[in-house]
Amino acid sequence: FKIMSRIARNSIKIPENISCKFENDIFSAKGKLGEMFLKINSLFKVDLTDAEILILPKEDKDKINPIWGTTRAHVANLIIGVSEGFTKTLELSGTGYRASISGSKLKLQVGYSHDIDFEVPKDVKVECPKQNIIKISSSNKDLLGAVAAKIRSYRKPEPFKAKGIKYENEFIFRKEGKKK
């Protein structure tokens, strides 16, 4: 009874004008949005051809190792990151809730007696097209998710009035208030 990863067996297409290298367990990709590096688990090797990348286990016994699919996913995210980048959108809902950006600081007014100043990491770009919308973009998917989660954690959406900071496609489970 062997499970082989369906995801890991697929190759990753290399988009145009992206250059990739693999040496000493370090995979690097360079694209229009910069260059990124990823340490590959020593059980696997990266096979580069002109148009695609294959992640292959060095030994047969590692074909059932779940790290194989994960490694492929990380490499795929890296390629998308340097070619297109990732974005997430957060929405603020609530009376007087607003966000503004100045320099590398995101200023949040979310119903506390003080404003929250969030220092944006240097690889992440944050913009506020409207007062209640925060657009976050980065070439690093991990970092992007972490920043979005951190900002959301300042005021998670609550179930009664759905006030708070939520992801744009997030469903908030609504509850009814007290009955008289």
mmCIF file of C-alpha atoms in Angstrom, residues 7-170:
data_model
loop_
_atom_site.group_PDB
_atom_site.id
_atom_site.type_symbol
_atom_site.label_atom_id
_atom_site.label_comp_id
_atom_site.label_asym_id
_atom_site.label_seq_id
_atom_site.Cartn_x
_atom_site.Cartn_y
_atom_site.Cartn_z
ATOM 1 C CA ILE A 7 1.152 16.818 -6.969
ATOM 2 C CA ALA A 8 4.858 16.127 -6.713
ATOM 3 C CA ARG A 9 5.022 14.144 -9.935
ATOM 4 C CA ASN A 10 3.844 17.096 -11.994
ATOM 5 C CA SER A 11 6.451 19.304 -13.537
ATOM 6 C CA ILE A 12 6.504 23.060 -13.005
ATOM 7 C CA LYS A 13 6.513 25.162 -16.158
ATOM 8 C CA ILE A 14 9.134 27.888 -16.207
ATOM 9 C CA PRO A 15 7.613 31.130 -17.555
ATOM 10 C CA GLU A 16 9.612 33.195 -20.041
ATOM 11 C CA ASN A 17 12.413 35.455 -18.793
ATOM 12 C CA ILE A 18 12.780 33.551 -15.529
ATOM 13 C CA SER A 19 16.179 32.018 -14.870
ATOM 14 C CA CYS A 20 16.595 29.149 -12.406
ATOM 15 C CA LYS A 21 19.631 27.562 -10.807
ATOM 16 C CA PHE A 22 20.094 24.625 -8.472
ATOM 17 C CA GLU A 23 23.360 23.973 -6.632
ATOM 18 C CA ASN A 24 24.348 22.697 -3.177
ATOM 19 C CA ASP A 25 20.695 22.093 -2.196
ATOM 20 C CA ILE A 26 19.837 25.731 -2.894
ATOM 21 C CA PHE A 27 17.303 26.511 -5.610
ATOM 22 C CA SER A 28 17.226 30.075 -6.888
ATOM 23 C CA ALA A 29 14.932 31.792 -9.341
ATOM 24 C CA LYS A 30 15.338 35.233 -10.822
ATOM 25 C CA GLY A 31 12.535 37.179 -12.449
ATOM 26 C CA LYS A 32 11.237 40.671 -12.971
ATOM 27 C CA LEU A 33 10.172 40.917 -9.327
ATOM 28 C CA GLY A 34 13.595 40.041 -7.940
ATOM 29 C CA GLU A 35 15.529 36.974 -6.972
ATOM 30 C CA MET A 36 14.558 34.383 -4.385
ATOM 31 C CA PHE A 37 16.302 31.420 -2.810
ATOM 32 C CA LEU A 38 14.932 28.214 -1.323
ATOM 33 C CA LYS A 39 16.778 25.514 0.552
ATOM 34 C CA ILE A 40 15.687 22.159 -0.820
ATOM 35 C CA ASN A 41 15.490 19.170 1.529
ATOM 36 C CA SER A 42 18.578 17.016 0.990
ATOM 37 C CA LEU A 43 16.436 13.961 0.104
ATOM 38 C CA PHE A 44 15.383 15.576 -3.165
ATOM 39 C CA LYS A 45 17.024 17.003 -6.218
ATOM 40 C CA VAL A 46 15.759 19.565 -8.707
ATOM 41 C CA ASP A 47 15.919 18.593 -12.353
ATOM 42 C CA LEU A 48 16.046 21.646 -14.613
ATOM 43 C CA THR A 49 15.304 21.563 -18.328
ATOM 44 C CA ASP A 50 14.723 24.573 -20.572
ATOM 45 C CA ALA A 51 10.990 24.797 -20.058
ATOM 46 C CA GLU A 52 10.199 22.918 -16.880
ATOM 47 C CA ILE A 53 11.351 21.862 -13.413
ATOM 48 C CA LEU A 54 10.965 18.422 -11.899
ATOM 49 C CA ILE A 55 11.480 17.651 -8.230
ATOM 50 C CA LEU A 56 12.795 14.110 -7.873
ATOM 51 C CA PRO A 57 13.541 12.007 -4.794
ATOM 52 C CA LYS A 58 17.155 10.826 -4.689
ATOM 53 C CA GLU A 59 16.075 7.396 -3.445
ATOM 54 C CA ASP A 60 12.968 5.355 -4.249
ATOM 55 C CA LYS A 61 11.962 5.010 -0.617
ATOM 56 C CA ASP A 62 11.362 8.767 -0.441
ATOM 57 C CA LYS A 63 8.572 8.545 -3.004
ATOM 58 C CA ILE A 64 6.144 8.113 -0.107
ATOM 59 C CA ASN A 65 7.625 10.966 1.892
ATOM 60 C CA PRO A 66 5.070 13.798 2.154
ATOM 61 C CA ILE A 67 7.860 16.403 2.058
ATOM 62 C CA TRP A 68 8.114 15.676 -1.679
ATOM 63 C CA GLY A 69 4.823 17.372 -2.556
ATOM 64 C CA THR A 70 5.508 20.189 -0.131
ATOM 65 C CA THR A 71 8.890 20.834 -1.700
ATOM 66 C CA ARG A 72 7.319 20.969 -5.151
ATOM 67 C CA ALA A 73 4.677 23.396 -3.904
ATOM 68 C CA HIS A 74 7.342 25.663 -2.382
ATOM 69 C CA VAL A 75 9.290 25.708 -5.639
ATOM 70 C CA ALA A 76 6.108 26.433 -7.623
ATOM 71 C CA ASN A 77 5.225 29.311 -5.280
ATOM 72 C CA LEU A 78 8.715 30.717 -5.667
ATOM 73 C CA ILE A 79 8.388 30.689 -9.475
ATOM 74 C CA ILE A 80 4.984 32.409 -9.366
ATOM 75 C CA GLY A 81 6.418 34.836 -6.808
ATOM 76 C CA VAL A 82 9.288 36.108 -8.956
ATOM 77 C CA SER A 83 7.175 36.176 -12.136
ATOM 78 C CA GLU A 84 3.772 37.518 -11.027
ATOM 79 C CA GLY A 85 3.807 37.951 -7.262
ATOM 80 C CA PHE A 86 0.962 37.315 -4.833
ATOM 81 C CA THR A 87 -1.684 39.660 -3.495
ATOM 82 C CA LYS A 88 -4.205 39.609 -0.693
ATOM 83 C CA THR A 89 -6.902 42.154 0.046
ATOM 84 C CA LEU A 90 -8.212 42.995 3.503
ATOM 85 C CA GLU A 91 -11.418 44.897 4.192
ATOM 86 C CA LEU A 92 -12.204 46.987 7.258
ATOM 87 C CA SER A 93 -15.819 47.238 8.285
ATOM 88 C CA GLY A 94 -17.010 49.248 11.248
ATOM 89 C CA THR A 95 -17.854 52.830 12.135
ATOM 90 C CA GLY A 96 -14.790 55.029 11.966
ATOM 91 C CA TYR A 97 -12.505 52.158 11.005
ATOM 92 C CA ARG A 98 -9.889 53.311 8.547
ATOM 93 C CA ALA A 99 -6.436 52.485 7.301
ATOM 94 C CA SER A 100 -3.812 54.751 5.811
ATOM 95 C CA ILE A 101 -0.247 54.224 4.738
ATOM 96 C CA SER A 102 2.656 56.614 5.290
ATOM 97 C CA GLY A 103 6.128 55.528 4.336
ATOM 98 C CA SER A 104 6.624 52.005 5.603
ATOM 99 C CA LYS A 105 4.014 52.316 8.349
ATOM 100 C CA LEU A 106 0.406 51.208 8.070
ATOM 101 C CA LYS A 107 -1.789 53.245 10.381
ATOM 102 C CA LEU A 108 -4.954 51.488 11.557
ATOM 103 C CA GLN A 109 -7.853 53.101 13.355
ATOM 104 C CA VAL A 110 -9.983 50.185 14.468
ATOM 105 C CA GLY A 111 -11.941 51.342 17.468
ATOM 106 C CA TYR A 112 -9.213 51.421 20.107
ATOM 107 C CA SER A 113 -8.328 54.527 22.075
ATOM 108 C CA HIS A 114 -5.041 54.628 20.170
ATOM 109 C CA ASP A 115 -4.012 54.141 16.556
ATOM 110 C CA ILE A 116 -2.067 51.054 15.629
ATOM 111 C CA ASP A 117 1.129 51.602 13.666
ATOM 112 C CA PHE A 118 2.154 48.479 11.815
ATOM 113 C CA GLU A 119 5.696 48.411 10.448
ATOM 114 C CA VAL A 120 5.538 46.842 6.973
ATOM 115 C CA PRO A 121 8.419 44.426 6.191
ATOM 116 C CA LYS A 122 10.616 45.548 3.300
ATOM 117 C CA ASP A 123 9.655 42.760 0.862
ATOM 118 C CA VAL A 124 5.955 43.524 1.191
ATOM 119 C CA LYS A 125 4.083 46.313 -0.557
ATOM 120 C CA VAL A 126 0.974 47.690 1.130
ATOM 121 C CA GLU A 127 -1.432 50.171 -0.400
ATOM 122 C CA CYS A 128 -4.790 51.600 0.616
ATOM 123 C CA PRO A 129 -6.856 52.423 -2.484
ATOM 124 C CA LYS A 130 -9.819 53.260 -0.236
ATOM 125 C CA GLN A 131 -9.927 54.028 3.500
ATOM 126 C CA ASN A 132 -11.415 50.621 4.271
ATOM 127 C CA ILE A 133 -9.359 48.494 1.854
ATOM 128 C CA ILE A 134 -5.793 47.293 2.375
ATOM 129 C CA LYS A 135 -4.040 45.667 -0.582
ATOM 130 C CA ILE A 136 -0.947 43.649 0.282
ATOM 131 C CA SER A 137 1.381 42.276 -2.369
ATOM 132 C CA SER A 138 4.671 40.416 -2.206
ATOM 133 C CA SER A 139 6.715 37.911 -4.141
ATOM 134 C CA ASN A 140 7.053 35.778 -1.005
ATOM 135 C CA LYS A 141 3.828 33.865 -0.327
ATOM 136 C CA ASP A 142 4.772 32.880 3.252
ATOM 137 C CA LEU A 143 5.590 36.431 4.246
ATOM 138 C CA LEU A 144 2.461 37.781 2.558
ATOM 139 C CA GLY A 145 0.218 35.401 4.493
ATOM 140 C CA ALA A 146 1.963 36.197 7.757
ATOM 141 C CA VAL A 147 1.610 39.966 7.279
ATOM 142 C CA ALA A 148 -2.057 39.663 6.297
ATOM 143 C CA ALA A 149 -2.779 37.465 9.318
ATOM 144 C CA LYS A 150 -0.947 39.885 11.626
ATOM 145 C CA ILE A 151 -2.932 42.871 10.381
ATOM 146 C CA ARG A 152 -6.194 40.914 10.669
ATOM 147 C CA SER A 153 -5.314 39.879 14.227
ATOM 148 C CA TYR A 154 -5.534 43.503 15.446
ATOM 149 C CA ARG A 155 -9.297 43.322 15.110
ATOM 150 C CA LYS A 156 -10.751 39.992 14.047
ATOM 151 C CA PRO A 157 -14.276 40.146 12.620
ATOM 152 C CA GLU A 158 -16.963 39.525 15.204
ATOM 153 C CA PRO A 159 -20.134 37.514 14.497
ATOM 154 C CA PHE A 160 -22.809 40.035 15.498
ATOM 155 C CA LYS A 161 -22.162 43.112 13.370
ATOM 156 C CA ALA A 162 -19.250 41.685 11.338
ATOM 157 C CA LYS A 163 -17.086 44.585 12.425
ATOM 158 C CA GLY A 164 -13.353 44.083 12.110
ATOM 159 C CA ILE A 165 -10.672 43.340 9.534
ATOM 160 C CA LYS A 166 -11.460 40.467 7.189
ATOM 161 C CA TYR A 167 -10.050 38.929 4.017
ATOM 162 C CA GLU A 168 -12.026 39.999 0.959
ATOM 163 C CA ASN A 169 -13.396 36.516 0.224
ATOM 164 C CA GLU A 170 -13.857 35.456 3.841
#
